[in-house]
Short mmCIF file of N, CA and C in Angstrom, two decimals:
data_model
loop_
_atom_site.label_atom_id
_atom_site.label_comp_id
_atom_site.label_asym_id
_atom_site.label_seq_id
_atom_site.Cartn_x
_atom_site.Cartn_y
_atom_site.Cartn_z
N UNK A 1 2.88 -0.26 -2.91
CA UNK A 1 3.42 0.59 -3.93
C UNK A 1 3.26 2.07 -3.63
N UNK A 2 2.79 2.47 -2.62
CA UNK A 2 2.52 4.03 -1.92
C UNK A 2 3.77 4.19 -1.40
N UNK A 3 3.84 5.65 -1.49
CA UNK A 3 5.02 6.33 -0.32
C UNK A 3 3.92 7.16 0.75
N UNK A 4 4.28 6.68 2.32
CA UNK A 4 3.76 7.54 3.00
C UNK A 4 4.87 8.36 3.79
N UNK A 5 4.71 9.85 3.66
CA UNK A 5 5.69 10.38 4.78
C UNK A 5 5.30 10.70 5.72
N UNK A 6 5.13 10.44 7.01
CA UNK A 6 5.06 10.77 8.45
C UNK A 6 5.64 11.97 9.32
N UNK A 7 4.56 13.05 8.96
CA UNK A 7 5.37 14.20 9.75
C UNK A 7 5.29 14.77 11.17
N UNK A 8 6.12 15.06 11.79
CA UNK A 8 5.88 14.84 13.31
C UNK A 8 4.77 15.76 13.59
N UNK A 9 4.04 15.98 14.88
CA UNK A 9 3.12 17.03 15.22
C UNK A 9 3.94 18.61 15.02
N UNK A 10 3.48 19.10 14.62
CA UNK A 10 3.87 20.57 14.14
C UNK A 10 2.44 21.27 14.15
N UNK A 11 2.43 22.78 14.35
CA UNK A 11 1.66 23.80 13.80
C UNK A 11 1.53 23.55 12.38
N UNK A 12 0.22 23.80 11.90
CA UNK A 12 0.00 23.71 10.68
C UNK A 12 0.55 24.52 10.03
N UNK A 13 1.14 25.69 10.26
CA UNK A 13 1.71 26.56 9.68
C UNK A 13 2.97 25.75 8.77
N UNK A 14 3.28 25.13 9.48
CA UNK A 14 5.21 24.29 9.28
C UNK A 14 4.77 23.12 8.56
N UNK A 15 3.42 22.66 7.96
CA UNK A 15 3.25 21.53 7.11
C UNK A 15 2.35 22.02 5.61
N UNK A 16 2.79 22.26 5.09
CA UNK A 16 2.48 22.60 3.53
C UNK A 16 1.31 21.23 3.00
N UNK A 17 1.48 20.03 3.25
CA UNK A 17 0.45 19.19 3.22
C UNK A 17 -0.85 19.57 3.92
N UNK A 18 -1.06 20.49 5.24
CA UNK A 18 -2.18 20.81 6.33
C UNK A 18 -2.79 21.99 5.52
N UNK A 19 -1.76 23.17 4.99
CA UNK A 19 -2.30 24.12 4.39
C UNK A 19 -2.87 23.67 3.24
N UNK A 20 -2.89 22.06 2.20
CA UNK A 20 -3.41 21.74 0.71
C UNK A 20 -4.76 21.05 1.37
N UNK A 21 -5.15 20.53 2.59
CA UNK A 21 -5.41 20.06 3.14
C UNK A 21 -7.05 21.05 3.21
N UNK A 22 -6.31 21.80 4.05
CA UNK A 22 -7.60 22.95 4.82
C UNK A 22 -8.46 23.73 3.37
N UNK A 23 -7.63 23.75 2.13
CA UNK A 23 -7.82 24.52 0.76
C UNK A 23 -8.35 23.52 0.26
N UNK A 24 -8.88 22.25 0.49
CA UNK A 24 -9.32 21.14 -0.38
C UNK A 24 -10.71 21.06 0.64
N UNK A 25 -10.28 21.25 2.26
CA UNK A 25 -11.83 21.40 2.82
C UNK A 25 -12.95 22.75 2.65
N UNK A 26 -11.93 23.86 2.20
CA UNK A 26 -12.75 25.11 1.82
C UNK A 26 -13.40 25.29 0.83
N UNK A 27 -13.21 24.18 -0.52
CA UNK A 27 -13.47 24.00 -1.82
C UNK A 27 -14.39 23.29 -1.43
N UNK A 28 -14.37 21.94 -0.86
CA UNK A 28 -14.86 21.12 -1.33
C UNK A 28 -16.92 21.40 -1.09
N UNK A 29 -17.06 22.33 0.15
CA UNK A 29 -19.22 22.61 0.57
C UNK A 29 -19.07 23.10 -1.11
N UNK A 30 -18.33 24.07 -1.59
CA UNK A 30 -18.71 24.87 -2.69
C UNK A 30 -19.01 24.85 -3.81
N UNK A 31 -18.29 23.54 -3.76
CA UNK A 31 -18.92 22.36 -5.02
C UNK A 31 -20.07 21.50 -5.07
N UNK A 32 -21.04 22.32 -5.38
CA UNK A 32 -22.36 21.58 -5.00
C UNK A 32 -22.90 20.05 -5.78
N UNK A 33 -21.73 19.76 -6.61
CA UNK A 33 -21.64 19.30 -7.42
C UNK A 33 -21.49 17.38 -7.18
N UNK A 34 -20.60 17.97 -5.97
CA UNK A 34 -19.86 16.11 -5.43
C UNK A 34 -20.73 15.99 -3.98
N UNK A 35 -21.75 16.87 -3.75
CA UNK A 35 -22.40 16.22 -2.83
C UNK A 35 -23.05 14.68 -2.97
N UNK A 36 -22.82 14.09 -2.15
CA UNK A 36 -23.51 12.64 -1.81
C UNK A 36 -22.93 12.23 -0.29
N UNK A 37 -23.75 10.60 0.01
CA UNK A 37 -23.61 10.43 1.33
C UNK A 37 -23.16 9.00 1.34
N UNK A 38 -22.39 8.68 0.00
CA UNK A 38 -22.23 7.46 -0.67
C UNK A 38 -20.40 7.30 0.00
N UNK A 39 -19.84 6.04 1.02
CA UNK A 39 -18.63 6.51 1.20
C UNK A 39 -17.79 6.65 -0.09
N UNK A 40 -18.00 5.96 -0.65
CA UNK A 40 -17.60 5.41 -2.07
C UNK A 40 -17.59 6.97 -3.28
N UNK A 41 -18.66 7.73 -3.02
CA UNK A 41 -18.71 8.93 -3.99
C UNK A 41 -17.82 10.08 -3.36
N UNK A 42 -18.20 10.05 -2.01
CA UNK A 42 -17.06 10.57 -0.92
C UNK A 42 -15.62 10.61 -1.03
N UNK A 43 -15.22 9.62 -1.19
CA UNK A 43 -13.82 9.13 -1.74
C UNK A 43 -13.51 9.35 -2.82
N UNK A 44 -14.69 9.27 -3.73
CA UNK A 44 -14.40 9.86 -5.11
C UNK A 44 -14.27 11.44 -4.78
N UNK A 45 -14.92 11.71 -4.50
CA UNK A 45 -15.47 13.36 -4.76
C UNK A 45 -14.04 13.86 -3.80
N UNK A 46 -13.30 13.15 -2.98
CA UNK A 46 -12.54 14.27 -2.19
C UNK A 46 -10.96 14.00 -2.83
N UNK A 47 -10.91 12.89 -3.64
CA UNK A 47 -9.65 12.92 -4.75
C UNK A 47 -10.21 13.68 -6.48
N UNK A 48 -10.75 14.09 -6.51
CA UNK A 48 -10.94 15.00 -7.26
C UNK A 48 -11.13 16.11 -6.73
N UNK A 49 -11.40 17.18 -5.75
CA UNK A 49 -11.14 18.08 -5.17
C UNK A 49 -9.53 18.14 -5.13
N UNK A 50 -8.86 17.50 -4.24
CA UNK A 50 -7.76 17.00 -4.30
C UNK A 50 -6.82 17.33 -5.37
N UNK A 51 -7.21 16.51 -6.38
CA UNK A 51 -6.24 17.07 -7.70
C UNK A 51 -6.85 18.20 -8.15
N UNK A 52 -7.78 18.82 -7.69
CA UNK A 52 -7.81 20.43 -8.37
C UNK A 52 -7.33 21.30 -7.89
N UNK A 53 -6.74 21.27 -6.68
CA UNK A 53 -5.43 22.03 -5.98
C UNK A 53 -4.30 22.80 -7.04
N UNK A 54 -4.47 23.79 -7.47
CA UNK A 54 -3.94 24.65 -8.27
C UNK A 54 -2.20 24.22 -7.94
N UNK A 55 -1.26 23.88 -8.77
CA UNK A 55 0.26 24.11 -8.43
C UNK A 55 0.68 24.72 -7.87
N UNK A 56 0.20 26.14 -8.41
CA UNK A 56 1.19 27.54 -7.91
C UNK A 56 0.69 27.59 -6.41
N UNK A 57 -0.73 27.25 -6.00
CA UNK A 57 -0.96 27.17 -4.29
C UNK A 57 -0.46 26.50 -4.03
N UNK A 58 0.04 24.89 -4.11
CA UNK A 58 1.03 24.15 -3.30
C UNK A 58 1.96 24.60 -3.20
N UNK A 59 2.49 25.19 -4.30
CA UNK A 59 4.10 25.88 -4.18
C UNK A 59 3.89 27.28 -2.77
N UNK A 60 3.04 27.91 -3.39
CA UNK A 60 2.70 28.98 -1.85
C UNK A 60 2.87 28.35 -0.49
N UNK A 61 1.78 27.61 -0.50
CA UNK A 61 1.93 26.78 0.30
C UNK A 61 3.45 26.32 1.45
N UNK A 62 3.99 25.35 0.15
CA UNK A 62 5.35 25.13 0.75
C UNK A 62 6.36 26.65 1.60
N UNK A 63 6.20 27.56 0.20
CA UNK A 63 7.08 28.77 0.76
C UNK A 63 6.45 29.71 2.04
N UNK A 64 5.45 29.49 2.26
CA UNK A 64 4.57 29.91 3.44
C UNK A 64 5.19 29.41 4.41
N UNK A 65 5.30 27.95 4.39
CA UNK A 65 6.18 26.83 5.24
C UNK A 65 7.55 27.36 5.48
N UNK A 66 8.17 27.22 4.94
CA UNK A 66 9.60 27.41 4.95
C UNK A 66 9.56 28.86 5.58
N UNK A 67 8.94 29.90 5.15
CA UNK A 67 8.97 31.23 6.43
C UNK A 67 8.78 31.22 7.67
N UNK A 68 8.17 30.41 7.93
CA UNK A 68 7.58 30.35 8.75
C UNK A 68 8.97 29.33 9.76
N UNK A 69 9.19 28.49 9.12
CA UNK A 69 10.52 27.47 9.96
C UNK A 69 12.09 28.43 9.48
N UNK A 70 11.55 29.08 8.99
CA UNK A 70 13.07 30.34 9.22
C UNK A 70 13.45 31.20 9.91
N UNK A 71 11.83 31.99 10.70
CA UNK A 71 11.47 32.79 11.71
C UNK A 71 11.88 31.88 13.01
N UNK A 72 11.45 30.34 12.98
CA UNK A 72 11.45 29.63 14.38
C UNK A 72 13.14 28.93 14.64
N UNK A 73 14.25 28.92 13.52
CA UNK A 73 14.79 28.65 13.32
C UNK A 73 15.93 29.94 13.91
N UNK A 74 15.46 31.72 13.60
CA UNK A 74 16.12 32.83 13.66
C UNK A 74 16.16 33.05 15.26
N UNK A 75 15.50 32.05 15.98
CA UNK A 75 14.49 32.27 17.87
C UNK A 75 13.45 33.05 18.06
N UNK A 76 12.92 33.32 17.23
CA UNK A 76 11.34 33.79 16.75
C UNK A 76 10.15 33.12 17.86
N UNK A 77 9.61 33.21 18.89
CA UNK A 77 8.59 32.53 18.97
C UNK A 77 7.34 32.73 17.86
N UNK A 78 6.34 32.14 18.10
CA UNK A 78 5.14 31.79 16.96
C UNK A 78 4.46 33.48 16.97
N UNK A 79 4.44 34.03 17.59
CA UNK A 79 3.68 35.33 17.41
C UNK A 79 4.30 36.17 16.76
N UNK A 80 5.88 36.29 16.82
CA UNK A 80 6.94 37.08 16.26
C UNK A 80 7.23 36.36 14.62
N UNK A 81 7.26 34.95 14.83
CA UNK A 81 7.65 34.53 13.62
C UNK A 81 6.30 34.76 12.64
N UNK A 82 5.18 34.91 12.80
CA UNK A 82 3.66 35.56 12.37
C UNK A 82 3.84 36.65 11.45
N UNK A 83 4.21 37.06 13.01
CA UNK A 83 4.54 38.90 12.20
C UNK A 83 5.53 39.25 11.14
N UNK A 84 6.22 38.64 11.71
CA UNK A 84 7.74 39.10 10.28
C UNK A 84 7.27 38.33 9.13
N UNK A 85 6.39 36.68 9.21
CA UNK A 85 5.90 36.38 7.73
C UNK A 85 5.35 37.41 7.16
N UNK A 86 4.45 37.90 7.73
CA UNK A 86 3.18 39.06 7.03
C UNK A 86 4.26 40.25 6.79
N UNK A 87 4.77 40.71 7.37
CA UNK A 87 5.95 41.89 6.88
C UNK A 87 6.59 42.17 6.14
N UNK A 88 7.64 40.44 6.09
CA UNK A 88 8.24 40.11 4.62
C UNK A 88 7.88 39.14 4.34
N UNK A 89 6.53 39.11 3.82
CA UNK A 89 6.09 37.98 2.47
C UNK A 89 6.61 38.25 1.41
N UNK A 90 6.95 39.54 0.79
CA UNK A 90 7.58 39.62 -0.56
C UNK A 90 8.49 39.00 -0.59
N UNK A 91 9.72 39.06 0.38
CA UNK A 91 11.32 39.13 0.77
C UNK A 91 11.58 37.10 0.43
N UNK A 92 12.96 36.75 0.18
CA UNK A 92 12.78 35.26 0.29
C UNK A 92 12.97 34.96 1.41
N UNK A 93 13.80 35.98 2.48
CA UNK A 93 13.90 35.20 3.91
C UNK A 93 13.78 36.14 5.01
N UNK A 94 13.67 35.90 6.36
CA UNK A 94 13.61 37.35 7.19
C UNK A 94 14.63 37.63 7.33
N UNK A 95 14.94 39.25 7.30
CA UNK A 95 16.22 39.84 7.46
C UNK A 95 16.81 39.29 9.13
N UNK A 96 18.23 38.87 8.56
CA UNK A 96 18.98 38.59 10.57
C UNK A 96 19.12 39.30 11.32
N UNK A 97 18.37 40.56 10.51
CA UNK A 97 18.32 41.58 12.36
C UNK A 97 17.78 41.14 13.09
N UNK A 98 16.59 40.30 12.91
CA UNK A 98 15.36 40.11 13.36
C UNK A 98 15.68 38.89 14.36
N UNK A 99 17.14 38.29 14.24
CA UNK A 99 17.26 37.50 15.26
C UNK A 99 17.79 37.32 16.58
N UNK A 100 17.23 36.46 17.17
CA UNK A 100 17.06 37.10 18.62
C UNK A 100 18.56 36.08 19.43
N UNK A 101 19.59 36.43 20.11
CA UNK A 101 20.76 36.13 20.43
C UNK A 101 20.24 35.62 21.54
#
């Protein structure tokens, strides 16, 4: 009764699941709360981390994503497509000057 989706190897940058991922391992020492060594409390403790993943960060998340595969998409390599995220993060997409013929 699960859906699993299988996403190919990519930079974490290009998987919005890796970025909810790495934000659920940065939470989770800080919660001194769900420490144990129980696999069972473990499992508990890291689906409740899990669902405390704020919305509006998954949504970041995703749109982080999608800049990032718009830059690599424009012929951006990864250092260029970097830079123009951080440049125009406000913007919804990078301007097509920026693409490389």
């Amino acid at each position: 009764g699960y859906t699993v989706l299988f996403f190919p190897n990519y930079h974490c940058e290009l998987n919005s699941i890796e970025q909810c991922w790495g934000y659920a391992k940065r939470v989770y020492p800080i919660s001194h709360v769900l420490t144990s060594s129980s696999e069972t409390n473990l499992e508990k403790n890291i689906l409740v981390v899990l669902d405390s993943i704020p919305l509006v960060s998954m949504q970041r998340f995703a749109t982080h994503s999608l800049h990032f595969a718009n830059g690599y998409a424009l012929g951006l390599n990864g250092a260029e497509a970097a830079w123009a995220n951080k440049k125009f993060w406000g913007h919804r997409t990078i301007p097509p000057i920026f693409e490389q013929k």
